[in-house]
């Protein structure tokens, strides 16, 4: 078999005869013929490389051939024997790429796509010729960091505005491929599938820190708590700043949110405190997730739908043959619709059409010459780039216009009273249309139902009955008063009930499978397919993740304890809880494509009310640590699923996650500092709705009081929503007809203007797909990505304009 090691040989000698690539029990010779790694005469000469590989690639192969020749001189007798009997003499072969008399390519069932430690793999180009593919490249890391940075700022903006965070794996994969496709002529070596796996791994790790670091949740919650304490300390001497240009976290006599105080801000609000906080929680979930790969991906083969969808997109974009991907990706049930037609899977967006290079295949294409086909494919991708540009441009224009004309961001649809009291306005933001397309039909409709019940029915009932806190002279900041303060309690109970019941169902299922009461639905895969296909040199060593988990956990305790004034044992318990709950999060993500980080955070808050009663700050921090660890572990596992299906190196992906997580610390703090300097957080512009849910939960479990007469509604709706995961456990097909509990809760805690416009996007993707499914698969995700990134990136410009005082028209 072909082996390619850094030191000029094969794998470690102990692994030579053991590292066979298992593919569902298929015969070795059949696999060799399927993959077309060699010619029919089993010979492969360096001269054949001319015209197939670039000069630099040829030099790499020649160098490795020369290195292996040195080894072969010492083993001529054994090698000659292998050349004559390569199919029957596996026990004696040296697993080297031997450049001897025949330059044989002894391929005994080895995975030809991931063969060495530094990430050089073997694949096929369009003509079916062998070529060397690098897995870890500087250009992929840089492109991943750039895309991840854009997504990080976008996630920070949308998360603070409406609680929306996207993992961005599909968008990263597409944007990276488009970039290297457009500028292909400037690169000597083509952008391959392994590089794309690394790129999206780096991008995802970089993009999700706004959620993992609590920047859209507990940090604003701590700000609200600090503001409320300041109101009390100043005898309710409120001062409404929020003019948009001041620093909402300044000290001295300047504005702090909605109060004026002379108290110095806690260190965790300062930029260096935010850096330390982000660093403390950025890695232990990543390290701890590594051993979970074996059980969840290799043994149980959980679906991880978003990871599978990303792998499918990479297969389509790079025109990979079935032999170049894992057999799991070829099983229809794994990704819900067959090759190239994943529908509402994970992100709720259909894939680009499964045809050469993502170009829709027409029957007339069979009559075209090779050159004519290439020209048609190029025109198709040029059109996709234009669609991305124009969708970005339209979103950019709307965002700039809404800055100068604020009325465009909140158009009254039921009069000014309803607008100011119940927030029923139209926000014609194309970015939220794109979000609705990404969310999918079930999530978008569920969110709209939640908004109608919460803000259209229960809110007016509570207002008419006089159950609301008006905020006049009260020691509460604005997010906790009025209809918003009342409805948010219902959202909290719905989220808590759904999370507790869903996790309970998951645990019961795990126990029943463990004791053989029920069968795992992945039982159709053979035991051979549960063996790790990655060579030993490409796996993450156990010592790495063990030491990494211990060191990162200790650093978290050392940093968080003094930063938030907690006791050492409190932080230790919070970290341990985070590691335990991340196991549940990964399993839930693998089976449902939903990472229940919010619910896990709430569970940690409940447990921490016993560990540290009456300590709201510690309660919030403990929940944030649990959420951060679960988010990191889930992201890592989705990426590893993608890499597993594309046969990429897990170790290279691990490097990518580390790089992305490190830079995410910097980007997230920069983004939060920018938006908190430009706007008051929370405020009308950036409501930070999830922060109020966090704070309400912390107060509730520490003896706080509910809003007036809200408890009966909380109990009834919480109980009804808790029936959804139970019903789905007995009849999974009901998922298509029942609302999503978490999405219902989102409809309650975000103001209805965002739910309305997202439902428009949901309808667009639903109608577009049914009207012209081919067109939607070709351009749906491109349009959605352009819309979302358009406003997300432009928000950086408008924030700077706000800071510099660029005037607006009222």
PDB file of N, CA and C in Angstrom, residues 440-453 724 735 737-748 755 759 762:
ATOM      1  N   UNK A 440     -34.651  27.839   8.024  1.00  0.00           N
ATOM      2  CA  UNK A 440     -35.536  26.788   7.542  1.00  0.00           C
ATOM      3  C   UNK A 440     -36.978  27.010   7.955  1.00  0.00           C
ATOM      4  N   UNK A 441     -37.860  26.220   7.377  1.00  0.00           N
ATOM      5  CA  UNK A 441     -39.297  26.432   7.540  1.00  0.00           C
ATOM      6  C   UNK A 441     -39.760  26.229   8.973  1.00  0.00           C
ATOM      7  N   UNK A 442     -39.372  25.124   9.593  1.00  0.00           N
ATOM      8  CA  UNK A 442     -39.866  24.818  10.935  1.00  0.00           C
ATOM      9  C   UNK A 442     -39.456  25.883  11.944  1.00  0.00           C
ATOM     10  N   UNK A 443     -38.195  26.264  11.919  1.00  0.00           N
ATOM     11  CA  UNK A 443     -37.714  27.257  12.878  1.00  0.00           C
ATOM     12  C   UNK A 443     -38.352  28.611  12.639  1.00  0.00           C
ATOM     13  N   UNK A 444     -38.430  29.022  11.361  1.00  0.00           N
ATOM     14  CA  UNK A 444     -38.999  30.328  11.058  1.00  0.00           C
ATOM     15  C   UNK A 444     -40.465  30.432  11.436  1.00  0.00           C
ATOM     16  N   UNK A 445     -41.244  29.399  11.118  1.00  0.00           N
ATOM     17  CA  UNK A 445     -42.671  29.406  11.462  1.00  0.00           C
ATOM     18  C   UNK A 445     -42.858  29.355  12.977  1.00  0.00           C
ATOM     19  N   UNK A 446     -42.055  28.547  13.659  1.00  0.00           N
ATOM     20  CA  UNK A 446     -42.167  28.444  15.117  1.00  0.00           C
ATOM     21  C   UNK A 446     -41.862  29.778  15.786  1.00  0.00           C
ATOM     22  N   UNK A 447     -40.870  30.477  15.278  1.00  0.00           N
ATOM     23  CA  UNK A 447     -40.524  31.789  15.832  1.00  0.00           C
ATOM     24  C   UNK A 447     -41.678  32.771  15.658  1.00  0.00           C
ATOM     25  N   UNK A 448     -42.306  32.762  14.481  1.00  0.00           N
ATOM     26  CA  UNK A 448     -43.443  33.654  14.239  1.00  0.00           C
ATOM     27  C   UNK A 448     -44.616  33.308  15.155  1.00  0.00           C
ATOM     28  N   UNK A 449     -44.881  32.014  15.366  1.00  0.00           N
ATOM     29  CA  UNK A 449     -45.961  31.604  16.278  1.00  0.00           C
ATOM     30  C   UNK A 449     -45.682  32.113  17.685  1.00  0.00           C
ATOM     31  N   UNK A 450     -44.429  31.983  18.127  1.00  0.00           N
ATOM     32  CA  UNK A 450     -44.061  32.492  19.448  1.00  0.00           C
ATOM     33  C   UNK A 450     -44.282  33.979  19.569  1.00  0.00           C
ATOM     34  N   UNK A 451     -43.944  34.726  18.514  1.00  0.00           N
ATOM     35  CA  UNK A 451     -44.142  36.180  18.543  1.00  0.00           C
ATOM     36  C   UNK A 451     -45.626  36.532  18.605  1.00  0.00           C
ATOM     37  N   UNK A 452     -46.443  35.821  17.855  1.00  0.00           N
ATOM     38  CA  UNK A 452     -47.887  36.112  17.855  1.00  0.00           C
ATOM     39  C   UNK A 452     -48.496  35.832  19.221  1.00  0.00           C
ATOM     40  N   UNK A 453     -48.131  34.680  19.819  1.00  0.00           N
ATOM     41  CA  UNK A 453     -48.688  34.341  21.138  1.00  0.00           C
ATOM     42  C   UNK A 453     -48.185  35.306  22.206  1.00  0.00           C
ATOM     43  N   UNK A 724     -43.460  18.196  23.269  1.00  0.00           N
ATOM     44  CA  UNK A 724     -42.950  18.077  21.898  1.00  0.00           C
ATOM     45  C   UNK A 724     -41.812  17.061  21.807  1.00  0.00           C
ATOM     46  N   UNK A 735     -41.714  15.445  13.853  1.00  0.00           N
ATOM     47  CA  UNK A 735     -40.855  16.633  13.846  1.00  0.00           C
ATOM     48  C   UNK A 735     -41.238  17.595  12.729  1.00  0.00           C
ATOM     49  N   UNK A 737     -44.154  18.271  11.716  1.00  0.00           N
ATOM     50  CA  UNK A 737     -45.473  18.872  11.909  1.00  0.00           C
ATOM     51  C   UNK A 737     -45.591  19.646  13.234  1.00  0.00           C
ATOM     52  N   UNK A 738     -44.667  19.420  14.148  1.00  0.00           N
ATOM     53  CA  UNK A 738     -44.704  20.105  15.441  1.00  0.00           C
ATOM     54  C   UNK A 738     -43.735  21.274  15.457  1.00  0.00           C
ATOM     55  N   UNK A 739     -44.053  22.336  16.189  1.00  0.00           N
ATOM     56  CA  UNK A 739     -43.135  23.476  16.268  1.00  0.00           C
ATOM     57  C   UNK A 739     -41.889  23.129  17.079  1.00  0.00           C
ATOM     58  N   UNK A 740     -40.873  23.923  16.931  1.00  0.00           N
ATOM     59  CA  UNK A 740     -39.648  23.779  17.715  1.00  0.00           C
ATOM     60  C   UNK A 740     -39.795  24.559  19.016  1.00  0.00           C
ATOM     61  N   UNK A 741     -39.555  23.896  20.146  1.00  0.00           N
ATOM     62  CA  UNK A 741     -39.703  24.566  21.446  1.00  0.00           C
ATOM     63  C   UNK A 741     -38.761  25.735  21.613  1.00  0.00           C
ATOM     64  N   UNK A 742     -37.492  25.541  21.250  1.00  0.00           N
ATOM     65  CA  UNK A 742     -36.518  26.623  21.384  1.00  0.00           C
ATOM     66  C   UNK A 742     -36.883  27.785  20.474  1.00  0.00           C
ATOM     67  N   UNK A 743     -37.347  27.483  19.254  1.00  0.00           N
ATOM     68  CA  UNK A 743     -37.743  28.554  18.330  1.00  0.00           C
ATOM     69  C   UNK A 743     -38.948  29.319  18.865  1.00  0.00           C
ATOM     70  N   UNK A 744     -39.876  28.628  19.507  1.00  0.00           N
ATOM     71  CA  UNK A 744     -41.002  29.321  20.148  1.00  0.00           C
ATOM     72  C   UNK A 744     -40.499  30.284  21.214  1.00  0.00           C
ATOM     73  N   UNK A 745     -39.532  29.827  22.011  1.00  0.00           N
ATOM     74  CA  UNK A 745     -38.969  30.687  23.056  1.00  0.00           C
ATOM     75  C   UNK A 745     -38.288  31.905  22.451  1.00  0.00           C
ATOM     76  N   UNK A 746     -37.620  31.717  21.312  1.00  0.00           N
ATOM     77  CA  UNK A 746     -36.981  32.851  20.628  1.00  0.00           C
ATOM     78  C   UNK A 746     -38.034  33.878  20.217  1.00  0.00           C
ATOM     79  N   UNK A 747     -39.176  33.390  19.724  1.00  0.00           N
ATOM     80  CA  UNK A 747     -40.257  34.308  19.349  1.00  0.00           C
ATOM     81  C   UNK A 747     -40.764  35.112  20.522  1.00  0.00           C
ATOM     82  N   UNK A 748     -40.673  34.570  21.732  1.00  0.00           N
ATOM     83  CA  UNK A 748     -41.086  35.300  22.921  1.00  0.00           C
ATOM     84  C   UNK A 748     -40.047  36.332  23.355  1.00  0.00           C
ATOM     85  N   UNK A 755     -38.972  38.653  14.210  1.00  0.00           N
ATOM     86  CA  UNK A 755     -39.659  37.412  13.836  1.00  0.00           C
ATOM     87  C   UNK A 755     -40.430  37.584  12.537  1.00  0.00           C
ATOM     88  N   UNK A 759     -39.657  35.508   9.089  1.00  0.00           N
ATOM     89  CA  UNK A 759     -40.684  34.648   8.489  1.00  0.00           C
ATOM     90  C   UNK A 759     -40.803  34.914   6.996  1.00  0.00           C
ATOM     91  N   UNK A 762     -38.205  32.816   5.537  1.00  0.00           N
ATOM     92  CA  UNK A 762     -38.656  31.429   5.574  1.00  0.00           C
ATOM     93  C   UNK A 762     -39.595  31.126   4.419  1.00  0.00           C
TER      94      UNK A 762
END
